[in-house]
Coordinates of C-alpha atoms and ligand atoms in Angstrom, one line a residue:
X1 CA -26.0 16.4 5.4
X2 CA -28.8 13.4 5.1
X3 CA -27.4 10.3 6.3
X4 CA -28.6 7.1 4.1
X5 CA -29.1 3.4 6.7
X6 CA -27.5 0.6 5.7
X7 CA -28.5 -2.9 6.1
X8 CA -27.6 -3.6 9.3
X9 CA -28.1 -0.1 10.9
X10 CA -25.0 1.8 10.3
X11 CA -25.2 4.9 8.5
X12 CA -23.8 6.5 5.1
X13 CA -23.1 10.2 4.1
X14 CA -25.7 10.5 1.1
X15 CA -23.6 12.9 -0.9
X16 CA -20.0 11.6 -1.1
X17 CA -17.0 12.8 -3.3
X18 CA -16.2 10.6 -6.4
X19 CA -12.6 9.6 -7.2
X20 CA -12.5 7.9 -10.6
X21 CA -10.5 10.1 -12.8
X22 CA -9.3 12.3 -10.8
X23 CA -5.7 12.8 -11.3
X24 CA -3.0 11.6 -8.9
X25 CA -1.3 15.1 -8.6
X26 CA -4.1 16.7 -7.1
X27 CA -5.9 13.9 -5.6
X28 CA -4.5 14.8 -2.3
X29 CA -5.8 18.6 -2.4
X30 CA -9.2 17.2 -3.4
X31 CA -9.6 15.2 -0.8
X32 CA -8.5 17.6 1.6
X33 CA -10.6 20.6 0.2
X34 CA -13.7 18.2 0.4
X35 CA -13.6 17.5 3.9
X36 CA -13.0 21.3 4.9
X37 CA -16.2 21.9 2.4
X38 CA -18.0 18.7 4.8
X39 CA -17.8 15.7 2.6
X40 CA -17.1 13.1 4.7
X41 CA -17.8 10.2 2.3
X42 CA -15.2 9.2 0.1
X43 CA -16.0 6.8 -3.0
X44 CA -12.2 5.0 -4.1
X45 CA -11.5 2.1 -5.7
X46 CA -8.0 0.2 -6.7
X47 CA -9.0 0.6 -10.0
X48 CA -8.9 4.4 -10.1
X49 CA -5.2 4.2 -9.9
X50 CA -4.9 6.8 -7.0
X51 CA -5.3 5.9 -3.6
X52 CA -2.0 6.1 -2.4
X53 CA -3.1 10.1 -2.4
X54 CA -6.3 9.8 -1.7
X55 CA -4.2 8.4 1.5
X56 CA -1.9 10.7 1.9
X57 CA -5.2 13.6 1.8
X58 CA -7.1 11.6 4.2
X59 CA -4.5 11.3 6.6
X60 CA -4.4 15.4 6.3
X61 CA -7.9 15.4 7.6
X62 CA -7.9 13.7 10.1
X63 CA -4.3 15.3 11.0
X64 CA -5.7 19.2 10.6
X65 CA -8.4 18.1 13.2
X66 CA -11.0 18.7 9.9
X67 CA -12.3 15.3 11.5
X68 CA -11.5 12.1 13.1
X69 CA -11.0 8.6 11.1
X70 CA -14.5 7.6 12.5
X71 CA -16.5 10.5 10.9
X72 CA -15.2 9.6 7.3
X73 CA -16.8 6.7 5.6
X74 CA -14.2 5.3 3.2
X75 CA -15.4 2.6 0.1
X76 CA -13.4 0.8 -2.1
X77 CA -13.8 -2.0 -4.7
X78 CA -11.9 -5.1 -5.1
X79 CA -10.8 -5.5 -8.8
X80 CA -11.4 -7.9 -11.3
X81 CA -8.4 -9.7 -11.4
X82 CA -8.9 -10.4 -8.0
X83 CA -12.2 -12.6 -7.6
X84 CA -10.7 -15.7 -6.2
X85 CA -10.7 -16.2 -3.0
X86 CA -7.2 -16.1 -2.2
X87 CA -6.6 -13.0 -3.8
X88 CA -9.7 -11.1 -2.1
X89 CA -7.6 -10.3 1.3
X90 CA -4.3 -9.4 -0.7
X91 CA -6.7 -7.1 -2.6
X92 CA -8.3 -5.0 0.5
X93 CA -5.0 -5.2 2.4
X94 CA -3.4 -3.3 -0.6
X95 CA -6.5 -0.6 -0.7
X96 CA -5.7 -0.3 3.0
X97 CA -2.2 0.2 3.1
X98 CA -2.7 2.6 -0.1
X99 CA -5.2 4.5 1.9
X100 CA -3.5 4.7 5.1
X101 CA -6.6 3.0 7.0
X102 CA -7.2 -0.2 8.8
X103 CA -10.8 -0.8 8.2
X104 CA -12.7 0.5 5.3
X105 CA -16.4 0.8 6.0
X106 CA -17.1 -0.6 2.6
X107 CA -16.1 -2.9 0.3
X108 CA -17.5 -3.5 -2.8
X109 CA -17.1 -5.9 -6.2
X110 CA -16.5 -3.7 -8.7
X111 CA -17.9 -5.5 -11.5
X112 CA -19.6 -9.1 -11.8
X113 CA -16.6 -9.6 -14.0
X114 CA -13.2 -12.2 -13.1
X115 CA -10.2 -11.3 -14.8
X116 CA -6.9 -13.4 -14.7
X117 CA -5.1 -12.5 -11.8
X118 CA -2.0 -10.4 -12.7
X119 CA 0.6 -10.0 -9.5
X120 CA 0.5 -6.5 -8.0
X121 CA 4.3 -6.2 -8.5
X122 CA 4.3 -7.0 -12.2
X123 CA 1.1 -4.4 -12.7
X124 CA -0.6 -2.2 -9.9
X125 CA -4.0 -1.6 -10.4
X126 CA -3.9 -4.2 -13.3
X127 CA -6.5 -2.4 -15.7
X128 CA -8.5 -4.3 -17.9
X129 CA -6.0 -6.0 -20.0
X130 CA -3.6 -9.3 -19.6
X131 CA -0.8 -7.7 -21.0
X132 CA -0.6 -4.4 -22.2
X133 CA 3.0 -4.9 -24.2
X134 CA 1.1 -8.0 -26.1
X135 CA 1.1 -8.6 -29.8
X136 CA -2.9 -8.4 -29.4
X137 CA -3.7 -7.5 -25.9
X138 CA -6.7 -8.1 -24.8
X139 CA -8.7 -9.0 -21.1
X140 CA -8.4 -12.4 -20.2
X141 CA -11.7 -13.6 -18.4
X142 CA -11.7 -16.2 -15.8
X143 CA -14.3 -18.7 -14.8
X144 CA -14.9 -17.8 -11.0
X145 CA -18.6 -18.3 -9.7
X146 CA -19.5 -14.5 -7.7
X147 CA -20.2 -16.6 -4.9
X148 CA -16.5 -17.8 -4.6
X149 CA -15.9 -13.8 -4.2
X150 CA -18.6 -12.7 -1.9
X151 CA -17.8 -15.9 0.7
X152 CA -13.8 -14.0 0.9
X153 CA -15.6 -10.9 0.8
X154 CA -17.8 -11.8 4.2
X155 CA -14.4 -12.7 5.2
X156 CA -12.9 -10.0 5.4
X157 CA -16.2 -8.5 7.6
X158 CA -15.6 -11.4 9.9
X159 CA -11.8 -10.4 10.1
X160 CA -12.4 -6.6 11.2
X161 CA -11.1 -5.2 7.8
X162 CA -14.0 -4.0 6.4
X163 CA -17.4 -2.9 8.0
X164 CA -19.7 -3.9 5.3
X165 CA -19.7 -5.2 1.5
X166 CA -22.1 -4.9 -1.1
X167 CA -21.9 -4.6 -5.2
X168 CA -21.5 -2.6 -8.0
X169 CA -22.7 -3.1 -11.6
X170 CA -25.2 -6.2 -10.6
X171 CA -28.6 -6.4 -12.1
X172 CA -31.8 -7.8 -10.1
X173 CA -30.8 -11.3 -11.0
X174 CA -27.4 -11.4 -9.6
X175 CA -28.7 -9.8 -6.9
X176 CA -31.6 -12.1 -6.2
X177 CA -28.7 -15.2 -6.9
X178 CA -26.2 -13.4 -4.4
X179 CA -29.1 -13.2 -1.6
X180 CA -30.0 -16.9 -1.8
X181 CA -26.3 -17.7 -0.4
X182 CA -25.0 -14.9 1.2
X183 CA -24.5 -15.2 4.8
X184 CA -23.5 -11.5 5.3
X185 CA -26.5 -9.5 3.2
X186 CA -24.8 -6.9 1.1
X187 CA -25.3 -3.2 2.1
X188 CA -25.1 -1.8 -1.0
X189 CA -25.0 -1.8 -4.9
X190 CA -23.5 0.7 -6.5
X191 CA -24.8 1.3 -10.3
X192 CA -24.9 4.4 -12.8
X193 CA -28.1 5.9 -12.5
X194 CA -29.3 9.8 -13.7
X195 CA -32.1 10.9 -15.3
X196 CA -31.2 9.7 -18.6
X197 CA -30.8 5.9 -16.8
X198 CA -33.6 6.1 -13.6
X199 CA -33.5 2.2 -13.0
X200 CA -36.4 2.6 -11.4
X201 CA -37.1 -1.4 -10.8
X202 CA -34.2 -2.0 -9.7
X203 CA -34.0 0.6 -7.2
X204 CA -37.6 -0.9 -6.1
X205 CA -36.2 -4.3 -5.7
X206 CA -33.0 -2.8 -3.7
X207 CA -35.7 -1.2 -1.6
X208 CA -37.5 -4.2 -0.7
X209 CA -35.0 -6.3 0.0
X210 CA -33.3 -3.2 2.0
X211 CA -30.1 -2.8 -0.1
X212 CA -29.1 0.4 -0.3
X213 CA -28.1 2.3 -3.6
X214 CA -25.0 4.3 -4.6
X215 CA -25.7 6.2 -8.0
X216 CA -22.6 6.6 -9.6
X217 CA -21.8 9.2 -12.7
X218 CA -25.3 11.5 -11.2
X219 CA -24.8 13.8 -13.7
X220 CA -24.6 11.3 -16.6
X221 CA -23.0 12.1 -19.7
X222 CA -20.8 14.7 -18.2
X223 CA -18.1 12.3 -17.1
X224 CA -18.0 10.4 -20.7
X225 CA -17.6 13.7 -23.2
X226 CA -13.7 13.7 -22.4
X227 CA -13.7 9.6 -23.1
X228 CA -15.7 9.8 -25.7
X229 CA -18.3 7.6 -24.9
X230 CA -21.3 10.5 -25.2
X231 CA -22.4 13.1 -27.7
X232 CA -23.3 16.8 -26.7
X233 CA -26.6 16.4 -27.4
X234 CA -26.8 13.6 -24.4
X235 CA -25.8 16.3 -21.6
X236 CA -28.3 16.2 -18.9
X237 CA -27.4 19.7 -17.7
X238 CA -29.0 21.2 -21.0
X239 CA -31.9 19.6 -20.9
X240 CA -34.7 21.9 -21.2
X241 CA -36.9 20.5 -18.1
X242 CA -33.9 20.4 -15.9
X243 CA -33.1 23.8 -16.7
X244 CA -36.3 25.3 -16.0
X245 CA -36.7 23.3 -12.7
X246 CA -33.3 25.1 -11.9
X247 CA -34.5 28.5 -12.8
X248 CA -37.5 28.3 -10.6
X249 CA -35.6 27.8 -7.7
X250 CA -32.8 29.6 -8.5
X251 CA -30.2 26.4 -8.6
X252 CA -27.8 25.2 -10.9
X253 CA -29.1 22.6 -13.5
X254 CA -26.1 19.9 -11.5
X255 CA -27.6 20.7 -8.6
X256 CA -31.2 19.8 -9.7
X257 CA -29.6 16.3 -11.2
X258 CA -28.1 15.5 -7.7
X259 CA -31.1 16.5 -5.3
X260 CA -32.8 14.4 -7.7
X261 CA -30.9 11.7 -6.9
X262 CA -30.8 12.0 -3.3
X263 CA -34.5 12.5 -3.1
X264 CA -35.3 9.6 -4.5
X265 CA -33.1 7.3 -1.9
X266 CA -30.3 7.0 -3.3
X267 CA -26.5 8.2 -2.5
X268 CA -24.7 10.4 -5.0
X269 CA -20.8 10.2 -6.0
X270 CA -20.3 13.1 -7.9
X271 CA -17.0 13.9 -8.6
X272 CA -15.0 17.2 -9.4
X273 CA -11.8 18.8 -8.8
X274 CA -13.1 22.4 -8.3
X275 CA -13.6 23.8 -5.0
X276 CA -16.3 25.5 -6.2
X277 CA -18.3 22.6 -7.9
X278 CA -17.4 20.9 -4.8
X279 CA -19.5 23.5 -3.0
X280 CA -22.4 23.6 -5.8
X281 CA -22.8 19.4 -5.4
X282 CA -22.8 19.5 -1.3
X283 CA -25.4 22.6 -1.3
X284 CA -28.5 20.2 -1.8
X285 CA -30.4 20.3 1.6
X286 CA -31.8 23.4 1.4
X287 CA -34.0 23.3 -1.5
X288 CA -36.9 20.0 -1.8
X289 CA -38.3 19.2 -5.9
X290 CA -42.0 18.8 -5.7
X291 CA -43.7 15.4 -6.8
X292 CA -44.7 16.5 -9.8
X293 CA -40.4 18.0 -10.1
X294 CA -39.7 14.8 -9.4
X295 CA -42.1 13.0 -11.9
X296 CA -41.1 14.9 -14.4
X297 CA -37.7 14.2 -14.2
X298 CA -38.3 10.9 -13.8
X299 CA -39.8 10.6 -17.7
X300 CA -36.7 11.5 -19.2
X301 CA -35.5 8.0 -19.0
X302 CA -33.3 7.2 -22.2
X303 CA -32.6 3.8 -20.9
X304 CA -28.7 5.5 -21.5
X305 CA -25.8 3.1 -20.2
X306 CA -22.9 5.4 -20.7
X307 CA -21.0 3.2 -18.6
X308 CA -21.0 -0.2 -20.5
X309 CA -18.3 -3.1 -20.6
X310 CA -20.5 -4.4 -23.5
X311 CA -19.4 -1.3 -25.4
X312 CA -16.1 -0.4 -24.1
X313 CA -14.1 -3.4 -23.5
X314 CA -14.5 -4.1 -27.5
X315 CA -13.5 -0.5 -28.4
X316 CA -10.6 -0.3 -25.5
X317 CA -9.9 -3.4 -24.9
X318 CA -10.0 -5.6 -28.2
X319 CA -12.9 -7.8 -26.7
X320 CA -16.3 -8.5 -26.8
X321 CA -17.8 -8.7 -23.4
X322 CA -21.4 -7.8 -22.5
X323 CA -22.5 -7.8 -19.0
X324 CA -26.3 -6.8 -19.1
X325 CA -27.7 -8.6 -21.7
Ligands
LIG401 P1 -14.7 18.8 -13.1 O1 -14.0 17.8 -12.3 O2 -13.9 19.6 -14.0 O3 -15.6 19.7 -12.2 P2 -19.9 12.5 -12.5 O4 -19.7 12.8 -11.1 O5 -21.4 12.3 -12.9 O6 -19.0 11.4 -13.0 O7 -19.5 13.8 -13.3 C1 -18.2 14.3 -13.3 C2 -18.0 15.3 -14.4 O8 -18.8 16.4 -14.3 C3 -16.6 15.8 -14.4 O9 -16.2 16.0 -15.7 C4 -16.7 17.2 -13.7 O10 -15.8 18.1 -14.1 C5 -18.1 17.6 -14.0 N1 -18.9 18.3 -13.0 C6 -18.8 18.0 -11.6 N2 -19.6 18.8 -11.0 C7 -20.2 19.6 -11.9 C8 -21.2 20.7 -11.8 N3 -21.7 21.0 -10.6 N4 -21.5 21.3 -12.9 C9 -21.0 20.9 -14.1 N5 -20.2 19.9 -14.3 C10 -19.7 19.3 -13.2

């Protein structure tokens, strides 16, 4: 398994195992099938409404002797309703108790987007909107600078909870904003990226300034058909130049996608609840795409955001709220 640096010298699994969606029954099982398969890099968040299993599976790990608690790297992301600083520590000490850890090795902002705070016993994770049971629910935005965030978030570094923080969802400027005051750099920004989205300027930037990159939904549209947020004809896995790269080394178009991904620098959550997918998106270091592979892919950029709070928070969640505009 390659091994991807972080900023200050510490070292991430490049393939890890996605949890978003996956469903709290099985969640456990996952996790635990995962590890004996050699993931060792697990991609949670509060939001995803399951780490309480996720928990409960890594404590199985490390209890089956798959592993010990300092061969996993664990992430998780602080919600949006909890961007204030006081509500930053309550946040991660929630995640941790959920996942049955006492440090995570990183911590990330989910989105560059403050919610009103709802208390965790009246709503746990809080979702997107205010109030569900509303006349007209809807999200209720806040006005909390990022930087407000980030300071509790180097807190929380300085406090032994987490090992290192970064971002998801920011574009170069918020970066380039977020490194003029950030005392602790951050490690990582996490961002949907695929062939139909290659960002590559921003993964240029991130490599200059020595942020590393998480790409999350690698295989693109697949993870949006069952939300309806992608038409069949935006499946990367039947596009025809994937497909014959596959055929000529004898690999499954998913598995083209992810090498992809990891060859050009950047880690890869892929997520799936099959054992043997699990297998297929882990077997990716035995097999290297030429330059001209790689090029090729490359120039199927769409510029395709199926991941977009400028879309779905007005068809979801009754308001307008663009992020990348
Ligand atoms: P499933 O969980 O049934 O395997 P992403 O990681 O880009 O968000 O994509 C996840 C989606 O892609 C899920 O719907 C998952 O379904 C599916 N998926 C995961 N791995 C593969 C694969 N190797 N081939 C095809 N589809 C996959």
């Amino acid at each position: 398994m390659h091994n991807l640096k972080l900023s200050n010298s510490r070292t991430m699994p490049a393939v890890g195992l996605g949890l978003w969606k996956i469903e709290n029954s099985v969640a456990a099982d996952v996790v635990v099938e995962a590890a004996r398969q050699g993931y060792r890099h697990f991609d949670c968040a509060s939001d995803y409404g399951n780490e309480p299993e996720v928990g409960l599976g890594l404590r199985r790990i490390v209890a089956d002797g798959i592993c010990s608690r300092d061969e996993l790297h664990v992430t998780s992301k602080l919600w949006n309703t909890c961007h204030r600083a006081g509500h930053v520590r309550l946040a991660v000490e929630r995640s941790l108790r959920d996942l049955q850890l006492d440090y995570l090795d990183l911590y990330l902002v989910h989105f560059p987007i403050a919610l009103e705070f709802v208390p965790f016993e009246t709503r746990y994770p809080a979702g997107w909107l205010h109030d569900p049971d509303a006349l007209q629910p809807a999200m209720k935005p806040i006005p909390v600078p990022l930087s407000e965030t980030w300071q509790a978030m180097e807190e929380l570094v300085t406090a032994g909870l987490v090992r290192e923080i970064g971002v998801c969802n920011y574009g170069v400027s918020l970066l380039r904003d977020l490194l003029a005051y950030a005392r602790i750099r951050p490690a990582m920004l996490q961002i949907e990226a695929h062939p139909y989205l290659v960002q590559s300027k921003l993964l240029r930037f991130c490599q200059e300034e020595r942020i590393a990159v998480t790409a999350f939904s690698p295989l693109g549209a697949q993870s949006y058909f069952a939300l309806n947020a992608a038409r069949s004809e935006e499946s990367i896995l039947e596009n025809e130049v994937i497909r014959q790269i596959a055929t000529r080394h004898s690999r499954s178009p998913a598995q083209v996608v992810l090498r992809w991904g990891i060859q050009r620098g950047t880690a890869i959550v892929p997520k799936s609840t099959r054992p043997e997918r699990l297998r297929e998106n882990i077997s990716l270091f035995d097999f290297e795409l030429s330059d001209h592979e790689m090029q090729s892919i490359n120039a199927l950029d769409r510029h395709r955001r199926f991941n977009d709070p400028g879309d779905f928070c007005e068809s979801a969640f009754h308001t307008f709220f663009p992020i990348y505009e």
